[in-house]
CSV table of C-alpha atoms in Angstrom, one decimal:
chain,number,residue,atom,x,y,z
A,1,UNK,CA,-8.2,24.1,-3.3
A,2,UNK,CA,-10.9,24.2,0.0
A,3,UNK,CA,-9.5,24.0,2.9
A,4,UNK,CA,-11.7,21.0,3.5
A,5,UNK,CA,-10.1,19.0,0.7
A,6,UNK,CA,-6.9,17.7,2.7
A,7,UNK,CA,-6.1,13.9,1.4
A,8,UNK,CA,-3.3,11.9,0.5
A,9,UNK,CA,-2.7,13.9,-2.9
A,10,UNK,CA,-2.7,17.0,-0.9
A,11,UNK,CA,1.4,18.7,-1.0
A,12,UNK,CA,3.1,21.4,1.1
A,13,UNK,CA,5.8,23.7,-0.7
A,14,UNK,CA,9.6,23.4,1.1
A,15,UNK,CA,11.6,26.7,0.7
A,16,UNK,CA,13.9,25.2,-1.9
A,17,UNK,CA,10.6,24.3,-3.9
A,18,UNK,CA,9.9,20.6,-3.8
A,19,UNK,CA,6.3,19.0,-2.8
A,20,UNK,CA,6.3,17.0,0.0
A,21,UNK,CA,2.8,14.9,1.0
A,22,UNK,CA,1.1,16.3,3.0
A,23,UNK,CA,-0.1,13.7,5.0
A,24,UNK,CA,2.8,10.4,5.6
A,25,UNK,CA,2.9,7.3,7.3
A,26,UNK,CA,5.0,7.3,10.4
A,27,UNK,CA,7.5,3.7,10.8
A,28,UNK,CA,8.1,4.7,14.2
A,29,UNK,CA,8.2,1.3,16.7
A,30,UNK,CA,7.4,-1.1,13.3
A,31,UNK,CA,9.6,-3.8,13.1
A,32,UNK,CA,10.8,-4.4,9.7
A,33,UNK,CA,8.1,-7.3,8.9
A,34,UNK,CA,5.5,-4.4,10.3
A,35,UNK,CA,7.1,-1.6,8.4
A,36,UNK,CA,7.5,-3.8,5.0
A,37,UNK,CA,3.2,-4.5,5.3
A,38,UNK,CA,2.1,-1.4,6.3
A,39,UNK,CA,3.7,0.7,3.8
A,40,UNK,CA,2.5,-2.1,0.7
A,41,UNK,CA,-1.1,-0.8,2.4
A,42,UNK,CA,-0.2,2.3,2.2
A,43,UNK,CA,1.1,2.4,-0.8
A,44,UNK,CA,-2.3,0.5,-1.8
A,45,UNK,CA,-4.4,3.2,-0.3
A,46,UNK,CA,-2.5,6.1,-1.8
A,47,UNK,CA,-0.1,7.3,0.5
A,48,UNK,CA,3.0,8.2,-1.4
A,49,UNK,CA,5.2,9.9,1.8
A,50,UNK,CA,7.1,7.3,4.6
A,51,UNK,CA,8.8,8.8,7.5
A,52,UNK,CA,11.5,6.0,8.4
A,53,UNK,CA,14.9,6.4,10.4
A,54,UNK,CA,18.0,4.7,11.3
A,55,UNK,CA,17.1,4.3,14.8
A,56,UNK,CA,13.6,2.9,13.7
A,57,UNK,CA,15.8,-0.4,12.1
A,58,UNK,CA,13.5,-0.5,9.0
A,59,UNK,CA,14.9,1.4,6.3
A,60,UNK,CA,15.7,-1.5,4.6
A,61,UNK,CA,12.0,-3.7,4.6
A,62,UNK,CA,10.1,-0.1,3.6
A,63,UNK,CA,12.6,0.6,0.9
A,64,UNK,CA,12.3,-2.7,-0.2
A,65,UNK,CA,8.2,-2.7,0.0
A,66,UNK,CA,8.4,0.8,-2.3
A,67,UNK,CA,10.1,-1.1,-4.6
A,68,UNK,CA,8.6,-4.1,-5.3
A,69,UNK,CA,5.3,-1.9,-5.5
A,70,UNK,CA,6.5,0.6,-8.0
A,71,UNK,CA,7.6,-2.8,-10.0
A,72,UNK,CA,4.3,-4.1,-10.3
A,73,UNK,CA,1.7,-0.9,-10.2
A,74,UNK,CA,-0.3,-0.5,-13.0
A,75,UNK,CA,-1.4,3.3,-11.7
A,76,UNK,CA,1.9,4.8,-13.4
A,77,UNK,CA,3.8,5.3,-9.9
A,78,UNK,CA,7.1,6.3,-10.3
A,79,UNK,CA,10.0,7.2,-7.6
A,80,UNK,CA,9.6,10.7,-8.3
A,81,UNK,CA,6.2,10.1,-6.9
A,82,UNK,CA,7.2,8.6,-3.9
A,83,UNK,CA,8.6,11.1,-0.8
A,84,UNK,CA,11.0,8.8,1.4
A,85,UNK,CA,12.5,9.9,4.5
A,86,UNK,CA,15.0,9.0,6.7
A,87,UNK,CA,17.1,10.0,9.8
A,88,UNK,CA,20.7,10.3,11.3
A,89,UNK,CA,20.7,8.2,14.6
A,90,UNK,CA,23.6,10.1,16.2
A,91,UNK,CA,25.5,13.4,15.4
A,92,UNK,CA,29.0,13.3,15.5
A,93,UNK,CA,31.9,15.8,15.4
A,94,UNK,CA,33.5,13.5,12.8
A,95,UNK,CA,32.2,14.7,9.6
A,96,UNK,CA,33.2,11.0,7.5
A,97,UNK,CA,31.3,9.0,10.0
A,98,UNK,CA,28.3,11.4,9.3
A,99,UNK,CA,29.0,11.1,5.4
A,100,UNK,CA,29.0,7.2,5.5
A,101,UNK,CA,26.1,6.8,7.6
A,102,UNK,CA,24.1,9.1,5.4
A,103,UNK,CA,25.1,6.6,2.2
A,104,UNK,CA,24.5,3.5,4.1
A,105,UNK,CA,20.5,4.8,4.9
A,106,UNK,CA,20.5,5.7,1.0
A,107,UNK,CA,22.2,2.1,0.2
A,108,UNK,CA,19.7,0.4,2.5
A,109,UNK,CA,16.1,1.5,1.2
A,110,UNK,CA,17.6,0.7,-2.4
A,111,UNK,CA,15.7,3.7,-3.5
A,112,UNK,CA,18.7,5.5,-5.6
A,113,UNK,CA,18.5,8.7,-3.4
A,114,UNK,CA,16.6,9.8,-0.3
A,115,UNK,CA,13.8,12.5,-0.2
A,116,UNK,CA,14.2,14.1,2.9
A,117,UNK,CA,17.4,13.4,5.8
A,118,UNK,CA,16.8,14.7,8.9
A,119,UNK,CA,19.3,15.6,11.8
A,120,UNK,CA,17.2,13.1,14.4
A,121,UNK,CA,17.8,14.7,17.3
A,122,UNK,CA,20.4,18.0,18.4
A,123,UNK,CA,21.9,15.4,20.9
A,124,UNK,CA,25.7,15.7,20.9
A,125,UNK,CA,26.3,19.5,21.4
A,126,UNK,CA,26.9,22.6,19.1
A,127,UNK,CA,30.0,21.1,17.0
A,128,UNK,CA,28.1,18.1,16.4
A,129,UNK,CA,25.2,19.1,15.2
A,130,UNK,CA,26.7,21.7,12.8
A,131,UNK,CA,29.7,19.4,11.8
A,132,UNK,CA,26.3,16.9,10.6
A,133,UNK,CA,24.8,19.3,9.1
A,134,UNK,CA,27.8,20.3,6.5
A,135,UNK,CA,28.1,16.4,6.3
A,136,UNK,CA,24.1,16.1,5.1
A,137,UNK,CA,24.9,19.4,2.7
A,138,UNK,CA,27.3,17.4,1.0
A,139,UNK,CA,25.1,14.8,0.2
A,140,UNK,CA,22.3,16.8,-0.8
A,141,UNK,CA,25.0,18.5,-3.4
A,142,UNK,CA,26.2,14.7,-4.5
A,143,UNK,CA,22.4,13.9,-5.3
A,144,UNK,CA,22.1,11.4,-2.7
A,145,UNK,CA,19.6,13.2,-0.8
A,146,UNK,CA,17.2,16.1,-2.2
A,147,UNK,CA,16.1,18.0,1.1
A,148,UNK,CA,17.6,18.0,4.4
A,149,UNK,CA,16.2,19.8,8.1
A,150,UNK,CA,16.6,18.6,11.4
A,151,UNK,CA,14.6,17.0,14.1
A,152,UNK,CA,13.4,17.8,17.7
A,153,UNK,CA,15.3,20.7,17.5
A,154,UNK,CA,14.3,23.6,20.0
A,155,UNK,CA,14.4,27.4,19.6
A,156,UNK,CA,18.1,28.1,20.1
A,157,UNK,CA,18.9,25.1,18.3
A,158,UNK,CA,17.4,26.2,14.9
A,159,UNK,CA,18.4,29.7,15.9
A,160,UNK,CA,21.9,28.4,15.9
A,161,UNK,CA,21.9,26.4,12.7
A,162,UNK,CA,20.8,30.1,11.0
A,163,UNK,CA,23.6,31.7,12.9
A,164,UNK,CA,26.1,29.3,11.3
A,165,UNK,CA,24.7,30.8,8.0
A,166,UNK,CA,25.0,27.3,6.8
A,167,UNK,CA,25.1,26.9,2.2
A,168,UNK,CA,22.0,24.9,2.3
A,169,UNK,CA,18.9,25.6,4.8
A,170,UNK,CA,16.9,23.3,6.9
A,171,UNK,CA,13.7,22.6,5.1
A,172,UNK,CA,11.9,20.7,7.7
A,173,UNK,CA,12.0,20.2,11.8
A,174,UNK,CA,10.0,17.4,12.9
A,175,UNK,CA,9.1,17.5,16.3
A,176,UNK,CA,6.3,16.0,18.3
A,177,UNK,CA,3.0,18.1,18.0
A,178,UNK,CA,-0.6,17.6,19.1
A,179,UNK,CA,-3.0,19.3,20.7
A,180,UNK,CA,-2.2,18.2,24.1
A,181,UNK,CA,1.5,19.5,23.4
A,182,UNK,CA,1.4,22.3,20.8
A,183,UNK,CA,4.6,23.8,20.7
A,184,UNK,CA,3.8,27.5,19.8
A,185,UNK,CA,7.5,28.6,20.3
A,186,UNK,CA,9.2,26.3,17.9
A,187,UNK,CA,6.3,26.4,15.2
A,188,UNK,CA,7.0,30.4,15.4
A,189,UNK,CA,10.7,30.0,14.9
A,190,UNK,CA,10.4,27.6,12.1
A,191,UNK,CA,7.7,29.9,10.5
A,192,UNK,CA,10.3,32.8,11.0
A,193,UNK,CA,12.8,30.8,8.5
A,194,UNK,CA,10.3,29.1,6.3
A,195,UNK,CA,10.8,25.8,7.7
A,196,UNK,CA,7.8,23.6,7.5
A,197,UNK,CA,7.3,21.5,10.8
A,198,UNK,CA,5.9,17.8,10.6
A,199,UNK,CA,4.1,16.5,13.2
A,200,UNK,CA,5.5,13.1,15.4
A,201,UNK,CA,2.7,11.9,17.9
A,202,UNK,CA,0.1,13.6,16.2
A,203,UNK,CA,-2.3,11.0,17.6
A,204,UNK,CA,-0.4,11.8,21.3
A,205,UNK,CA,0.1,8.0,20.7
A,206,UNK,CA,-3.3,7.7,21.8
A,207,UNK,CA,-2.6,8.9,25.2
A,208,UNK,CA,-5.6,11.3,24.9
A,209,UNK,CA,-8.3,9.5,22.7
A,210,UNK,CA,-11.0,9.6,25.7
A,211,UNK,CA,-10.5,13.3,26.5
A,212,UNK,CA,-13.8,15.1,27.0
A,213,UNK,CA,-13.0,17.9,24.8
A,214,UNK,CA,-11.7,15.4,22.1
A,215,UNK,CA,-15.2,13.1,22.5
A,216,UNK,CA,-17.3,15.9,22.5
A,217,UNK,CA,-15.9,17.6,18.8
A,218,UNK,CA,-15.6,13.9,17.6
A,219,UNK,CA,-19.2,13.6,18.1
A,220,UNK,CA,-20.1,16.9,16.8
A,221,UNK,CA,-17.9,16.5,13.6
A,222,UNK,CA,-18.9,12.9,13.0
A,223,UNK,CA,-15.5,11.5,13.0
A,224,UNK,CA,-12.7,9.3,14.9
A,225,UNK,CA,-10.9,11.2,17.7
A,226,UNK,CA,-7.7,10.3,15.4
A,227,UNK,CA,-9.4,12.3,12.3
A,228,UNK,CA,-9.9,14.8,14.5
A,229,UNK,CA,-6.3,15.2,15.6
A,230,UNK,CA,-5.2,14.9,12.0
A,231,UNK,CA,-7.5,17.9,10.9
A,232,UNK,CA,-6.1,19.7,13.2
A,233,UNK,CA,-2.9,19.1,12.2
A,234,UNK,CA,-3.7,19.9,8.7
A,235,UNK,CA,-5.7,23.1,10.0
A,236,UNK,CA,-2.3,24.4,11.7
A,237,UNK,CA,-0.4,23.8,8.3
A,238,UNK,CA,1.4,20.8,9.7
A,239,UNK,CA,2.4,17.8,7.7
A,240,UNK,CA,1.3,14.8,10.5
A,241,UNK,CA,2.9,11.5,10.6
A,242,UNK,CA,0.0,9.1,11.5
A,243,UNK,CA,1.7,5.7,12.1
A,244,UNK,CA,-0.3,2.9,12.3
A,245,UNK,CA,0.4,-0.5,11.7
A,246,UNK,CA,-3.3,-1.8,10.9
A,247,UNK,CA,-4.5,-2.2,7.7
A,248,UNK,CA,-8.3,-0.6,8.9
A,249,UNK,CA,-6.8,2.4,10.7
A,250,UNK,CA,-4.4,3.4,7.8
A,251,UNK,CA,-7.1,4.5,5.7
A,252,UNK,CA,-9.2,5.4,8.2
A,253,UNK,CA,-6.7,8.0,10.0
A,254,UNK,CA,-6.5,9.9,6.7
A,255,UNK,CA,-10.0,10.3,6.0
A,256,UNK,CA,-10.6,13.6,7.1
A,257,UNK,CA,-11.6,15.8,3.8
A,258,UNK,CA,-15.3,15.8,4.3
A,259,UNK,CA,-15.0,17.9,7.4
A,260,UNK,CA,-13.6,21.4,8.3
A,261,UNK,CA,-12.7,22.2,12.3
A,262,UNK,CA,-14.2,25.8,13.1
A,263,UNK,CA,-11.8,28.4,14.6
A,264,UNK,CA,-13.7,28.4,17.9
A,265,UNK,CA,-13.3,24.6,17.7
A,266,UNK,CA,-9.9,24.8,16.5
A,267,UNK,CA,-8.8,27.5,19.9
A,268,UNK,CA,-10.6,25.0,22.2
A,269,UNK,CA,-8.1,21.8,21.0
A,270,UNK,CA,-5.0,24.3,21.0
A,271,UNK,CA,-6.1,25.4,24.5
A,272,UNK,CA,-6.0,21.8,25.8
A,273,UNK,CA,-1.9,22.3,26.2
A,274,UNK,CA,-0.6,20.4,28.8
A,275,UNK,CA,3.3,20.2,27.7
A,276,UNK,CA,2.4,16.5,27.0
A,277,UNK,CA,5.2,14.3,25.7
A,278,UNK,CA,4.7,11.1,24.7
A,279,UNK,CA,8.2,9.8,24.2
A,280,UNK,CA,11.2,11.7,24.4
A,281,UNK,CA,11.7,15.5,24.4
A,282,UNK,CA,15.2,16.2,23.2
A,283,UNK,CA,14.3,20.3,22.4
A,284,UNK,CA,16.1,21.8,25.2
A,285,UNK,CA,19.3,19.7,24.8
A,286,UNK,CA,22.8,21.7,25.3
């Protein structure tokens, strides 16, 4: 497949072998009447991946939007087809509070299992975190979740999770990526252990949209600033979370096949790193 082909049926390989979309719709800051429309758009449009949480308080209206859409489609959409994922608000050194929670974000989309549980953050300390992670191993060997990684989790943290040589590895760390903030010393680590990283932010939450350098290669590629931050995501070997709560920008955020970012192009975005973070940046937590 081109390069330049990236869409919404476009996959990524984890290391224990599953597809994951390329491309998903972030739920971050939806509430759960927001969530419940955008991802029936989505859904509509063709996106098949959803990146929901505990601490986003929509699990519930997306699962139940995936539903009621893979009741009714006449396309042939299964689950299997569908790539759900949630997170664990808080770690905890208790490893039964961990296991519930995990089976109350499964019992809460309705969806039978969940695709992909993250760790949400390495808040909480060492114990913590690797006392959550046995818990979300557990569920992955009960069937209640198929792929587990983590989430804003720096260098030593991933490092550490290795060290633990833990039965089941972290497929995923999702931390927030963009040009303006491009993380080169995580990306490296995660490469290092064949974890794929998905991009958070990968708009910079439109902090940036009016940058020169980002005008200028809009222009010149005949695209939205917002494509172009995509395709660069894509470029990189990302897997970006768009979110959007507009029906328009949905589909327009993910059209970005018909164009391919040159390398020159492509070293002039990653050299606009400012350390920029547009939320919270939990990656150097103790």
């Amino acid at each position: 497949m081109s390069s330049t082909n990236f869409s919404l049926a476009s996959k990524v390989k984890l290391s224990n072998g599953k597809l994951m979309p390329q491309i998903q719709l972030g739920l971050y800051m939806m509430s759960g009447r927001e969530a419940k429309a955008a991802v029936r758009w989505a859904l509509a449009a063709g996106y098949r991946g959803f990146d929901s949480a505990q601490m986003y308080r929509n699990e519930r209206e997306a699962g139940q939007a995936i539903r009621e859409f893979l009741s009714n489609n006449t396309e042939g959409v299964t689950r299997a087809d569908i790539f759900y994922t949630s997170k664990l608000a808080s770690n905890s050194t208790s490893y039964q509070t961990v296991r519930r929670s995990i089976r109350q974000s499964v019992e809460a989309c309705g969806l039978g299992y969940i695709d992909l549980f993250l760790l949400h953050s390495p808040y909480g300390g060492p114990e913590a975190r690797l006392t959550s992670w046995k818990a979300l191993e557990d569920a992955i060997e009960e069937g209640e979740v198929k792929s587990g990684g983590v989430s804003n989790y720096g260098v030593r943290h991933i490092e550490e999770l290795i060290a633990s040589k833990p039965r089941i590895a972290p497929t995923v760390n999702q931390i927030e990526v963009h040009p303006f903030n491009t993380q080169t010393d995580i990306r490296a680590a995660c490469a290092k252990y064949g974890i794929v990283v998905e991009a958070y932010a990968p708009l910079a939450r439109a902090m940036r949209m009016r940058h020169p350098t980002i005008v200028e290669l809009s222009k010149k590629y005949s695209c939205t600033p917002a494509q172009l931050l995509v395709r660069w995501s894509l470029q990189h070997g990302l897997v970006p979370l768009p979110k959007s709560a507009k029906r328009e920008r949905l589909l327009e955020n993910v059209q970005v096949g018909g164009f391919e970012i040159s390398d020159t192009d492509m070293e002039k975005m990653d050299g606009l790193d400012e350390k920029l973070v547009t939320d919270w940046d939990p990656t150097d937590a103790p």
